[in-house]
PDB file of C-alpha atoms in Angstrom:
ATOM      1  CA  MET A   1      59.357  55.353 126.502  1.00 34.00           C
ATOM      2  CA  ASP A   2      62.339  56.898 124.719  1.00 42.00           C
ATOM      3  CA  ALA A   3      64.377  58.677 127.440  1.00 44.00           C
ATOM      4  CA  ARG A   4      65.466  61.374 125.191  1.00 46.00           C
ATOM      5  CA  HIS A   5      61.658  62.202 124.168  1.00 35.00           C
ATOM      6  CA  ASN A   6      60.412  62.234 127.568  1.00 40.00           C
ATOM      7  CA  GLN A   7      62.891  64.816 128.764  1.00 46.00           C
ATOM      8  CA  ASN A   8      62.766  67.195 125.730  1.00 43.00           C
ATOM      9  CA  LYS A   9      60.416  69.581 127.050  1.00 41.00           C
ATOM     10  CA  ARG A  10      61.488  72.877 125.878  1.00 40.00           C
ATOM     11  CA  ASP A  11      60.276  75.542 123.577  1.00 39.00           C
ATOM     12  CA  PRO A  12      63.303  76.947 121.563  1.00 36.00           C
ATOM     13  CA  GLY A  13      61.322  79.338 119.557  1.00 36.00           C
ATOM     14  CA  ARG A  14      59.956  81.749 122.660  1.00 43.00           C
ATOM     15  CA  PRO A  15      62.183  85.013 122.804  1.00 41.00           C
ATOM     16  CA  GLY A  16      64.152  85.085 125.596  1.00 55.00           C
ATOM     17  CA  THR A  17      64.145  81.467 126.558  1.00 91.00           C
ATOM     18  CA  TYR A  18      66.300  79.746 129.049  1.00 97.00           C
ATOM     19  CA  ARG A  19      69.715  78.564 127.612  1.00 98.00           C
ATOM     20  CA  GLY A  20      72.054  76.640 129.988  1.00 98.00           C
ATOM     21  CA  ARG A  21      74.884  74.359 129.559  1.00 99.00           C
ATOM     22  CA  PHE A  22      77.004  71.641 130.713  1.00 99.00           C
ATOM     23  CA  ALA A  23      80.613  72.172 129.568  1.00 98.00           C
ATOM     24  CA  PRO A  24      83.204  69.176 130.517  1.00 97.00           C
ATOM     25  CA  SER A  25      86.813  68.886 130.073  1.00 96.00           C
ATOM     26  CA  PRO A  26      87.973  65.936 127.990  1.00 96.00           C
ATOM     27  CA  THR A  27      90.408  64.692 130.688  1.00 93.00           C
ATOM     28  CA  GLY A  28      89.121  61.545 131.605  1.00 92.00           C
ATOM     29  CA  PRO A  29      85.500  59.901 132.278  1.00 93.00           C
ATOM     30  CA  LEU A  30      82.516  61.577 134.103  1.00 94.00           C
ATOM     31  CA  HIS A  31      82.721  61.037 137.687  1.00 92.00           C
ATOM     32  CA  PHE A  32      79.964  61.470 140.127  1.00 93.00           C
ATOM     33  CA  GLY A  33      80.674  65.019 140.640  1.00 93.00           C
ATOM     34  CA  SER A  34      80.566  65.619 136.735  1.00 94.00           C
ATOM     35  CA  LEU A  35      77.261  63.836 136.650  1.00 96.00           C
ATOM     36  CA  LEU A  36      75.773  65.791 139.570  1.00 97.00           C
ATOM     37  CA  ALA A  37      76.671  69.190 137.406  1.00 97.00           C
ATOM     38  CA  ALA A  38      75.310  67.727 134.031  1.00 98.00           C
ATOM     39  CA  THR A  39      72.048  66.725 135.887  1.00 98.00           C
ATOM     40  CA  GLY A  40      71.451  70.143 137.787  1.00 98.00           C
ATOM     41  CA  SER A  41      72.113  71.977 134.630  1.00 98.00           C
ATOM     42  CA  PHE A  42      69.933  69.801 132.608  1.00 98.00           C
ATOM     43  CA  LEU A  43      66.902  69.988 135.182  1.00 98.00           C
ATOM     44  CA  GLN A  44      67.249  73.700 135.286  1.00 98.00           C
ATOM     45  CA  ALA A  45      66.866  73.962 131.574  1.00 98.00           C
ATOM     46  CA  ARG A  46      64.306  71.688 131.562  1.00 97.00           C
ATOM     47  CA  SER A  47      62.094  73.134 134.455  1.00 95.00           C
ATOM     48  CA  ASN A  48      62.524  76.493 132.518  1.00 96.00           C
ATOM     49  CA  ARG A  49      61.157  75.008 129.232  1.00 95.00           C
ATOM     50  CA  GLY A  50      64.553  76.084 127.811  1.00 97.00           C
ATOM     51  CA  ALA A  51      67.557  74.656 125.959  1.00 97.00           C
ATOM     52  CA  TRP A  52      70.425  72.521 127.421  1.00 98.00           C
ATOM     53  CA  LEU A  53      73.350  72.724 125.379  1.00 98.00           C
ATOM     54  CA  VAL A  54      76.894  70.505 125.667  1.00 99.00           C
ATOM     55  CA  ARG A  55      80.180  71.960 125.055  1.00 99.00           C
ATOM     56  CA  VAL A  56      83.407  70.041 125.173  1.00 98.00           C
ATOM     57  CA  GLU A  57      86.331  72.292 126.674  1.00 97.00           C
ATOM     58  CA  ASP A  58      88.997  71.058 124.507  1.00 95.00           C
ATOM     59  CA  ILE A  59      91.308  73.849 124.567  1.00 92.00           C
ATOM     60  CA  ASP A  60      94.134  72.574 126.862  1.00 91.00           C
ATOM     61  CA  PRO A  61      95.919  69.710 124.513  1.00 89.00           C
ATOM     62  CA  PRO A  62      98.499  68.599 127.111  1.00 88.00           C
ATOM     63  CA  ARG A  63      95.727  67.853 129.684  1.00 90.00           C
ATOM     64  CA  GLU A  64      93.321  65.947 127.091  1.00 93.00           C
ATOM     65  CA  VAL A  65      92.906  62.085 127.035  1.00 94.00           C
ATOM     66  CA  PRO A  66      92.299  60.489 123.819  1.00 94.00           C
ATOM     67  CA  GLY A  67      88.702  59.439 123.497  1.00 96.00           C
ATOM     68  CA  ALA A  68      87.786  61.124 126.457  1.00 96.00           C
ATOM     69  CA  ALA A  69      85.187  63.327 124.799  1.00 97.00           C
ATOM     70  CA  LYS A  70      83.339  60.540 123.098  1.00 97.00           C
ATOM     71  CA  ASN A  71      83.019  58.683 126.294  1.00 96.00           C
ATOM     72  CA  GLN A  72      81.680  61.718 128.094  1.00 97.00           C
ATOM     73  CA  LEU A  73      79.100  61.986 125.479  1.00 97.00           C
ATOM     74  CA  GLU A  74      78.201  58.339 125.502  1.00 97.00           C
ATOM     75  CA  THR A  75      77.925  58.226 129.402  1.00 97.00           C
ATOM     76  CA  LEU A  76      75.502  61.546 129.123  1.00 98.00           C
ATOM     77  CA  ALA A  77      73.406  59.719 126.591  1.00 97.00           C
ATOM     78  CA  SER A  78      73.142  56.490 128.792  1.00 96.00           C
ATOM     79  CA  PHE A  79      71.545  58.694 131.365  1.00 97.00           C
ATOM     80  CA  GLY A  80      69.039  60.231 128.698  1.00 97.00           C
ATOM     81  CA  MET A  81      70.805  63.456 128.586  1.00 98.00           C
ATOM     82  CA  PHE A  82      71.390  64.914 125.022  1.00 98.00           C
ATOM     83  CA  SER A  83      72.426  68.310 123.720  1.00 98.00           C
ATOM     84  CA  ASP A  84      69.341  70.259 122.226  1.00 97.00           C
ATOM     85  CA  GLU A  85      71.855  71.645 119.615  1.00 97.00           C
ATOM     86  CA  PRO A  86      74.911  70.242 118.111  1.00 98.00           C
ATOM     87  CA  VAL A  87      77.588  69.660 120.667  1.00 98.00           C
ATOM     88  CA  VAL A  88      80.292  72.487 120.492  1.00 98.00           C
ATOM     89  CA  TYR A  89      84.123  71.847 120.433  1.00 97.00           C
ATOM     90  CA  GLN A  90      85.726  74.751 122.245  1.00 97.00           C
ATOM     91  CA  SER A  91      88.915  74.318 120.343  1.00 95.00           C
ATOM     92  CA  ARG A  92      87.035  75.156 116.910  1.00 96.00           C
ATOM     93  CA  SER A  93      86.358  78.522 118.446  1.00 96.00           C
ATOM     94  CA  SER A  94      89.524  80.361 118.117  1.00 95.00           C
ATOM     95  CA  ALA A  95      88.102  83.114 116.122  1.00 97.00           C
ATOM     96  CA  LEU A  96      85.639  83.951 118.799  1.00 97.00           C
ATOM     97  CA  HIS A  97      88.284  84.025 121.429  1.00 98.00           C
ATOM     98  CA  GLU A  98      90.752  86.161 119.266  1.00 98.00           C
ATOM     99  CA  SER A  99      87.656  88.530 118.786  1.00 98.00           C
ATOM    100  CA  ALA A 100      86.992  88.849 122.267  1.00 98.00           C
ATOM    101  CA  LEU A 101      90.788  89.601 122.989  1.00 98.00           C
ATOM    102  CA  GLU A 102      91.129  92.130 120.392  1.00 98.00           C
ATOM    103  CA  ARG A 103      87.925  94.048 121.758  1.00 98.00           C
ATOM    104  CA  LEU A 104      89.590  93.848 125.485  1.00 99.00           C
ATOM    105  CA  ARG A 105      92.658  95.431 123.921  1.00 98.00           C
ATOM    106  CA  ALA A 106      90.882  98.164 122.144  1.00 98.00           C
ATOM    107  CA  CYS A 107      89.192  99.282 125.344  1.00 96.00           C
ATOM    108  CA  GLY A 108      92.412  98.999 127.365  1.00 97.00           C
ATOM    109  CA  LEU A 109      91.801  96.117 129.462  1.00 98.00           C
ATOM    110  CA  ALA A 110      94.065  93.718 128.016  1.00 98.00           C
ATOM    111  CA  PHE A 111      97.715  94.042 128.285  1.00 98.00           C
ATOM    112  CA  ASP A 112     100.912  92.142 127.398  1.00 97.00           C
ATOM    113  CA  CYS A 113     103.033  90.603 130.272  1.00 97.00           C
ATOM    114  CA  ALA A 114     106.483  89.345 130.465  1.00 96.00           C
ATOM    115  CA  CYS A 115     106.071  87.755 133.857  1.00 94.00           C
ATOM    116  CA  SER A 116     106.412  84.088 134.445  1.00 90.00           C
ATOM    117  CA  ARG A 117     105.206  82.040 137.330  1.00 87.00           C
ATOM    118  CA  ARG A 118     108.388  82.486 138.835  1.00 87.00           C
ATOM    119  CA  ASP A 119     108.637  85.801 138.686  1.00 89.00           C
ATOM    120  CA  LEU A 120     105.335  86.142 141.038  1.00 88.00           C
ATOM    121  CA  PRO A 121     105.367  86.484 144.614  1.00 86.00           C
ATOM    122  CA  ASP A 122     104.716  83.245 146.790  1.00 84.00           C
ATOM    123  CA  SER A 123     101.255  83.987 146.917  1.00 87.00           C
ATOM    124  CA  GLY A 124     100.588  83.830 143.315  1.00 86.00           C
ATOM    125  CA  ILE A 125      99.000  87.287 143.324  1.00 93.00           C
ATOM    126  CA  TYR A 126      99.924  89.326 140.315  1.00 94.00           C
ATOM    127  CA  PRO A 127     101.608  92.416 141.674  1.00 94.00           C
ATOM    128  CA  GLY A 128     101.207  94.490 138.328  1.00 93.00           C
ATOM    129  CA  THR A 129     104.502  94.462 137.153  1.00 94.00           C
ATOM    130  CA  CYS A 130     103.694  95.069 133.269  1.00 96.00           C
ATOM    131  CA  ARG A 131     100.302  96.841 133.941  1.00 95.00           C
ATOM    132  CA  ASP A 132     101.669 100.129 132.420  1.00 93.00           C
ATOM    133  CA  SER A 133     104.696  98.713 130.330  1.00 93.00           C
ATOM    134  CA  ILE A 134     106.742  95.855 129.730  1.00 92.00           C
ATOM    135  CA  PRO A 135     110.265  96.266 132.020  1.00 88.00           C
ATOM    136  CA  PRO A 136     113.191  96.918 129.609  1.00 89.00           C
ATOM    137  CA  GLY A 137     114.976  93.881 128.470  1.00 84.00           C
ATOM    138  CA  LYS A 138     111.883  91.928 128.752  1.00 87.00           C
ATOM    139  CA  THR A 139     109.477  90.269 126.197  1.00 90.00           C
ATOM    140  CA  ALA A 140     105.874  89.813 126.178  1.00 91.00           C
ATOM    141  CA  ARG A 141     104.855  86.410 126.927  1.00 93.00           C
ATOM    142  CA  SER A 142     101.149  86.267 127.871  1.00 97.00           C
ATOM    143  CA  VAL A 143      98.178  88.862 127.938  1.00 98.00           C
ATOM    144  CA  ARG A 144      96.276  89.733 131.219  1.00 98.00           C
ATOM    145  CA  PHE A 145      92.949  91.285 132.059  1.00 98.00           C
ATOM    146  CA  ARG A 146      93.294  94.449 134.117  1.00 98.00           C
ATOM    147  CA  VAL A 147      90.967  93.996 137.075  1.00 97.00           C
ATOM    148  CA  PRO A 148      89.217  97.125 138.943  1.00 97.00           C
ATOM    149  CA  SER A 149      90.220  98.066 142.433  1.00 95.00           C
ATOM    150  CA  ALA A 150      86.571  97.769 143.319  1.00 97.00           C
ATOM    151  CA  PRO A 151      85.226  94.644 144.373  1.00 97.00           C
ATOM    152  CA  VAL A 152      83.105  92.285 142.408  1.00 98.00           C
ATOM    153  CA  GLU A 153      79.645  92.021 143.617  1.00 98.00           C
ATOM    154  CA  LEU A 154      78.088  88.294 142.826  1.00 97.00           C
ATOM    155  CA  VAL A 155      74.810  86.908 143.459  1.00 98.00           C
ATOM    156  CA  ASP A 156      74.505  83.024 143.364  1.00 98.00           C
ATOM    157  CA  ARG A 157      71.129  81.226 143.466  1.00 97.00           C
ATOM    158  CA  VAL A 158      72.325  78.737 145.977  1.00 98.00           C
ATOM    159  CA  PHE A 159      75.355  80.590 147.826  1.00 97.00           C
ATOM    160  CA  GLY A 160      73.883  83.835 147.890  1.00 98.00           C
ATOM    161  CA  ALA A 161      75.605  87.278 147.555  1.00 98.00           C
ATOM    162  CA  SER A 162      79.234  87.743 148.134  1.00 97.00           C
ATOM    163  CA  SER A 163      82.013  90.256 147.391  1.00 98.00           C
ATOM    164  CA  HIS A 164      85.412  89.538 145.778  1.00 97.00           C
ATOM    165  CA  SER A 165      88.445  91.899 145.721  1.00 97.00           C
ATOM    166  CA  LEU A 166      90.427  90.627 142.544  1.00 96.00           C
ATOM    167  CA  MET A 167      93.184  92.816 143.494  1.00 94.00           C
ATOM    168  CA  GLU A 168      93.674  91.081 146.637  1.00 94.00           C
ATOM    169  CA  SER A 169      92.912  87.376 145.528  1.00 94.00           C
ATOM    170  CA  CYS A 170      94.522  87.075 142.125  1.00 95.00           C
ATOM    171  CA  GLY A 171      95.451  90.265 140.528  1.00 95.00           C
ATOM    172  CA  ASP A 172      95.345  91.019 136.825  1.00 97.00           C
ATOM    173  CA  PHE A 173      94.544  87.484 135.267  1.00 97.00           C
ATOM    174  CA  VAL A 174      95.776  85.678 132.209  1.00 98.00           C
ATOM    175  CA  ILE A 175      93.440  85.420 129.327  1.00 98.00           C
ATOM    176  CA  ARG A 176      96.138  84.361 126.865  1.00 97.00           C
ATOM    177  CA  ARG A 177      98.987  81.870 127.956  1.00 96.00           C
ATOM    178  CA  ALA A 178     102.731  82.048 127.180  1.00 95.00           C
ATOM    179  CA  ASP A 179     102.149  78.908 124.962  1.00 94.00           C
ATOM    180  CA  GLY A 180      99.835  80.790 122.851  1.00 94.00           C
ATOM    181  CA  LEU A 181      96.679  79.092 124.103  1.00 95.00           C
ATOM    182  CA  PHE A 182      93.529  81.259 125.177  1.00 97.00           C
ATOM    183  CA  ALA A 183      93.051  80.817 128.764  1.00 97.00           C
ATOM    184  CA  TYR A 184      89.968  79.150 130.339  1.00 96.00           C
ATOM    185  CA  GLN A 185      88.412  82.189 131.774  1.00 97.00           C
ATOM    186  CA  LEU A 186      88.027  84.205 128.425  1.00 98.00           C
ATOM    187  CA  ALA A 187      87.374  80.922 126.181  1.00 98.00           C
ATOM    188  CA  VAL A 188      84.506  80.131 128.306  1.00 98.00           C
ATOM    189  CA  VAL A 189      83.099  83.730 128.380  1.00 99.00           C
ATOM    190  CA  ALA A 190      83.456  84.213 124.662  1.00 98.00           C
ATOM    191  CA  ASP A 191      81.567  80.833 123.999  1.00 98.00           C
ATOM    192  CA  ASP A 192      78.775  81.327 126.475  1.00 98.00           C
ATOM    193  CA  ILE A 193      78.181  84.930 124.830  1.00 98.00           C
ATOM    194  CA  ALA A 194      78.156  83.264 121.347  1.00 98.00           C
ATOM    195  CA  ALA A 195      75.595  80.536 122.645  1.00 98.00           C
ATOM    196  CA  GLY A 196      73.309  82.936 124.357  1.00 98.00           C
ATOM    197  CA  ILE A 197      73.683  81.326 127.757  1.00 98.00           C
ATOM    198  CA  THR A 198      71.098  82.822 130.292  1.00 98.00           C
ATOM    199  CA  GLU A 199      72.412  81.016 133.427  1.00 98.00           C
ATOM    200  CA  ILE A 200      75.529  78.863 134.219  1.00 99.00           C
ATOM    201  CA  VAL A 201      74.960  76.099 136.457  1.00 99.00           C
ATOM    202  CA  ARG A 202      78.112  74.266 137.742  1.00 98.00           C
ATOM    203  CA  GLY A 203      79.945  73.245 140.597  1.00 96.00           C
ATOM    204  CA  HIS A 204      81.040  75.209 143.649  1.00 96.00           C
ATOM    205  CA  ASP A 205      84.543  74.505 142.845  1.00 94.00           C
ATOM    206  CA  LEU A 206      84.150  76.967 139.966  1.00 96.00           C
ATOM    207  CA  LEU A 207      82.530  79.827 142.041  1.00 96.00           C
ATOM    208  CA  ASP A 208      86.154  81.283 142.477  1.00 95.00           C
ATOM    209  CA  SER A 209      86.201  81.829 138.650  1.00 97.00           C
ATOM    210  CA  SER A 210      82.638  83.533 138.612  1.00 98.00           C
ATOM    211  CA  PRO A 211      83.855  87.125 139.539  1.00 98.00           C
ATOM    212  CA  ARG A 212      86.724  87.077 136.729  1.00 98.00           C
ATOM    213  CA  GLN A 213      84.139  85.840 134.405  1.00 99.00           C
ATOM    214  CA  GLN A 214      81.405  88.279 135.293  1.00 98.00           C
ATOM    215  CA  LEU A 215      84.009  91.078 134.814  1.00 98.00           C
ATOM    216  CA  LEU A 216      84.778  89.586 131.281  1.00 99.00           C
ATOM    217  CA  PHE A 217      80.885  89.534 130.498  1.00 99.00           C
ATOM    218  CA  GLN A 218      80.733  93.187 131.350  1.00 98.00           C
ATOM    219  CA  ALA A 219      83.745  94.215 129.733  1.00 98.00           C
ATOM    220  CA  LEU A 220      82.545  92.531 126.347  1.00 98.00           C
ATOM    221  CA  ASP A 221      79.413  94.377 126.668  1.00 98.00           C
ATOM    222  CA  ALA A 222      77.335  91.148 127.003  1.00 98.00           C
ATOM    223  CA  PRO A 223      74.620  90.281 129.606  1.00 97.00           C
ATOM    224  CA  VAL A 224      75.823  88.441 132.663  1.00 98.00           C
ATOM    225  CA  PRO A 225      74.316  84.985 133.013  1.00 98.00           C
ATOM    226  CA  ARG A 226      72.526  84.210 136.267  1.00 98.00           C
ATOM    227  CA  TRP A 227      74.799  82.078 138.422  1.00 99.00           C
ATOM    228  CA  LEU A 228      73.903  78.829 140.172  1.00 99.00           C
ATOM    229  CA  HIS A 229      76.643  76.666 141.846  1.00 98.00           C
ATOM    230  CA  LEU A 230      76.136  73.345 143.252  1.00 98.00           C
ATOM    231  CA  PRO A 231      77.388  71.519 145.996  1.00 96.00           C
ATOM    232  CA  LEU A 232      80.522  69.635 145.912  1.00 94.00           C
ATOM    233  CA  VAL A 233      80.924  65.962 145.997  1.00 91.00           C
ATOM    234  CA  VAL A 234      83.841  64.721 148.570  1.00 87.00           C
ATOM    235  CA  ASP A 235      84.955  61.348 149.600  1.00 82.00           C
ATOM    236  CA  THR A 236      84.876  60.075 153.235  1.00 78.00           C
ATOM    237  CA  GLY A 237      88.144  62.354 153.815  1.00 77.00           C
ATOM    238  CA  GLY A 238      86.428  65.419 152.623  1.00 79.00           C
ATOM    239  CA  ASN A 239      88.427  65.452 149.682  1.00 76.00           C
ATOM    240  CA  LYS A 240      86.489  66.798 146.433  1.00 78.00           C
ATOM    241  CA  LEU A 241      85.988  64.112 143.844  1.00 72.00           C
ATOM    242  CA  SER A 242      87.974  64.625 140.637  1.00 67.00           C
ATOM    243  CA  LYS A 243      89.586  63.373 137.743  1.00 59.00           C
ATOM    244  CA  SER A 244      93.183  64.295 138.976  1.00 59.00           C
ATOM    245  CA  SER A 245      92.540  62.716 142.240  1.00 58.00           C
ATOM    246  CA  GLY A 246      91.483  59.318 140.412  1.00 60.00           C
ATOM    247  CA  ALA A 247      87.600  59.632 141.194  1.00 71.00           C
ATOM    248  CA  ASP A 248      85.795  56.375 139.992  1.00 79.00           C
ATOM    249  CA  PRO A 249      84.022  56.841 136.726  1.00 83.00           C
ATOM    250  CA  VAL A 250      80.062  56.993 136.441  1.00 86.00           C
ATOM    251  CA  GLN A 251      78.829  53.302 135.848  1.00 81.00           C
ATOM    252  CA  ARG A 252      76.453  53.354 132.843  1.00 82.00           C
ATOM    253  CA  ALA A 253      75.209  49.825 133.319  1.00 77.00           C
ATOM    254  CA  ARG A 254      72.802  51.131 136.259  1.00 87.00           C
ATOM    255  CA  PRO A 255      71.955  54.811 135.417  1.00 94.00           C
ATOM    256  CA  ALA A 256      68.804  54.645 137.506  1.00 95.00           C
ATOM    257  CA  GLY A 257      70.267  53.930 140.706  1.00 93.00           C
ATOM    258  CA  ALA A 258      72.951  56.576 140.190  1.00 94.00           C
ATOM    259  CA  LEU A 259      70.574  59.368 139.017  1.00 97.00           C
ATOM    260  CA  ALA A 260      68.553  58.395 142.154  1.00 96.00           C
ATOM    261  CA  VAL A 261      71.623  59.273 144.379  1.00 95.00           C
ATOM    262  CA  VAL A 262      72.453  62.522 142.583  1.00 96.00           C
ATOM    263  CA  LEU A 263      68.980  63.738 142.935  1.00 98.00           C
ATOM    264  CA  GLN A 264      69.447  63.455 146.768  1.00 96.00           C
ATOM    265  CA  ALA A 265      72.701  65.352 146.516  1.00 97.00           C
ATOM    266  CA  LEU A 266      70.944  67.929 145.083  1.00 98.00           C
ATOM    267  CA  GLY A 267      68.222  67.907 147.795  1.00 98.00           C
ATOM    268  CA  HIS A 268      65.526  65.972 146.031  1.00 98.00           C
ATOM    269  CA  ARG A 269      64.479  62.545 147.315  1.00 96.00           C
ATOM    270  CA  PRO A 270      62.351  60.549 144.856  1.00 96.00           C
ATOM    271  CA  PRO A 271      60.071  58.275 146.125  1.00 95.00           C
ATOM    272  CA  ALA A 272      61.494  54.631 146.629  1.00 90.00           C
ATOM    273  CA  GLY A 273      59.155  53.179 144.192  1.00 90.00           C
ATOM    274  CA  LEU A 274      60.633  54.919 140.994  1.00 94.00           C
ATOM    275  CA  ARG A 275      62.920  52.388 139.617  1.00 89.00           C
ATOM    276  CA  SER A 276      63.376  53.214 135.904  1.00 95.00           C
ATOM    277  CA  LEU A 277      65.200  56.122 134.295  1.00 96.00           C
ATOM    278  CA  GLU A 278      62.371  57.437 132.732  1.00 96.00           C
ATOM    279  CA  SER A 279      60.100  57.760 135.861  1.00 97.00           C
ATOM    280  CA  LEU A 280      62.898  59.291 137.721  1.00 97.00           C
ATOM    281  CA  TRP A 281      63.424  62.110 135.202  1.00 98.00           C
ATOM    282  CA  SER A 282      59.906  62.771 134.879  1.00 97.00           C
ATOM    283  CA  TRP A 283      59.659  63.045 138.694  1.00 97.00           C
ATOM    284  CA  ALA A 284      62.670  65.128 138.817  1.00 98.00           C
ATOM    285  CA  ILE A 285      61.492  67.630 136.289  1.00 97.00           C
ATOM    286  CA  ASP A 286      58.055  68.090 137.723  1.00 96.00           C
ATOM    287  CA  HIS A 287      59.647  68.323 141.456  1.00 97.00           C
ATOM    288  CA  TRP A 288      62.749  70.331 140.578  1.00 98.00           C
ATOM    289  CA  ASN A 289      63.178  73.369 142.916  1.00 98.00           C
ATOM    290  CA  PRO A 290      66.840  75.108 143.210  1.00 98.00           C
ATOM    291  CA  GLU A 291      65.583  76.240 146.769  1.00 97.00           C
ATOM    292  CA  ARG A 292      66.052  72.869 147.757  1.00 97.00           C
ATOM    293  CA  ILE A 293      69.637  72.551 146.856  1.00 98.00           C
ATOM    294  CA  PRO A 294      71.838  72.257 150.059  1.00 97.00           C
ATOM    295  CA  THR A 295      75.405  74.412 150.192  1.00 96.00           C
ATOM    296  CA  GLU A 296      76.984  71.428 152.381  1.00 95.00           C
ATOM    297  CA  PRO A 297      79.155  69.135 150.402  1.00 90.00           C
ATOM    298  CA  PHE A 298      77.873  65.586 149.684  1.00 89.00           C
ATOM    299  CA  GLU A 299      79.878  62.914 150.792  1.00 87.00           C
ATOM    300  CA  ILE A 300      80.094  59.461 148.930  1.00 83.00           C
TER     301      ILE A 300
END
């Protein structure tokens, strides 16, 4: 049976249908933690009979690795995961990002900033130096988003409710960098709005970004997607797996074995007799329950 056909249980014509996404950065091959995030988002979409999209977040050229995006898409394909719509490349959406920035300027929530990292205190928290105006003799470098004094209340499907005082944790944050590139926080929100994403499923390491992104959704008068963060994958020393730390790439040759381990990391233990990729996906879609997802990191 074609793995793609077997998993493609969705109803794109139903109003209000679920829309999820997986959005890797092309900075290297997918590792086990990336595969876990892709699988979790894929299963949420399939179990909700919704659409699963793939967006390549290629807006930071200095960090990109040539050929990485193609490699990542091929790895997803080897596991039977295919985007339900054409793959989106974030670098081609600059008009969306510019429009979002101008809307924030128009409502007074974006302001020019002359500060460099050297101007910030050791804590890295922006002290509001240019909030009202750029100091005399200084030139605008970046654009920041004006955060409120009130805490941001976040509700996550796995990690529960939390309160975040952005004034204390980061201050007004950059939405357009000094090099002219759009910052991750704004680009990802503008793209999620354009794609109609209804739930964001990703790793716990990005939970810290969610309060900032929630503010941006609200500032742009867009529905805030639901949040579902997945447990981290760590090595035996408790360090998060990442491309920057040299995590081993996913091996495509034996996808069924890797998928079985990912499902266990997500709190779902498939029967031992399931050996094929198709049978594992079929079982996982039928038995998927976000309530089983653990909060503790998974050691590999």
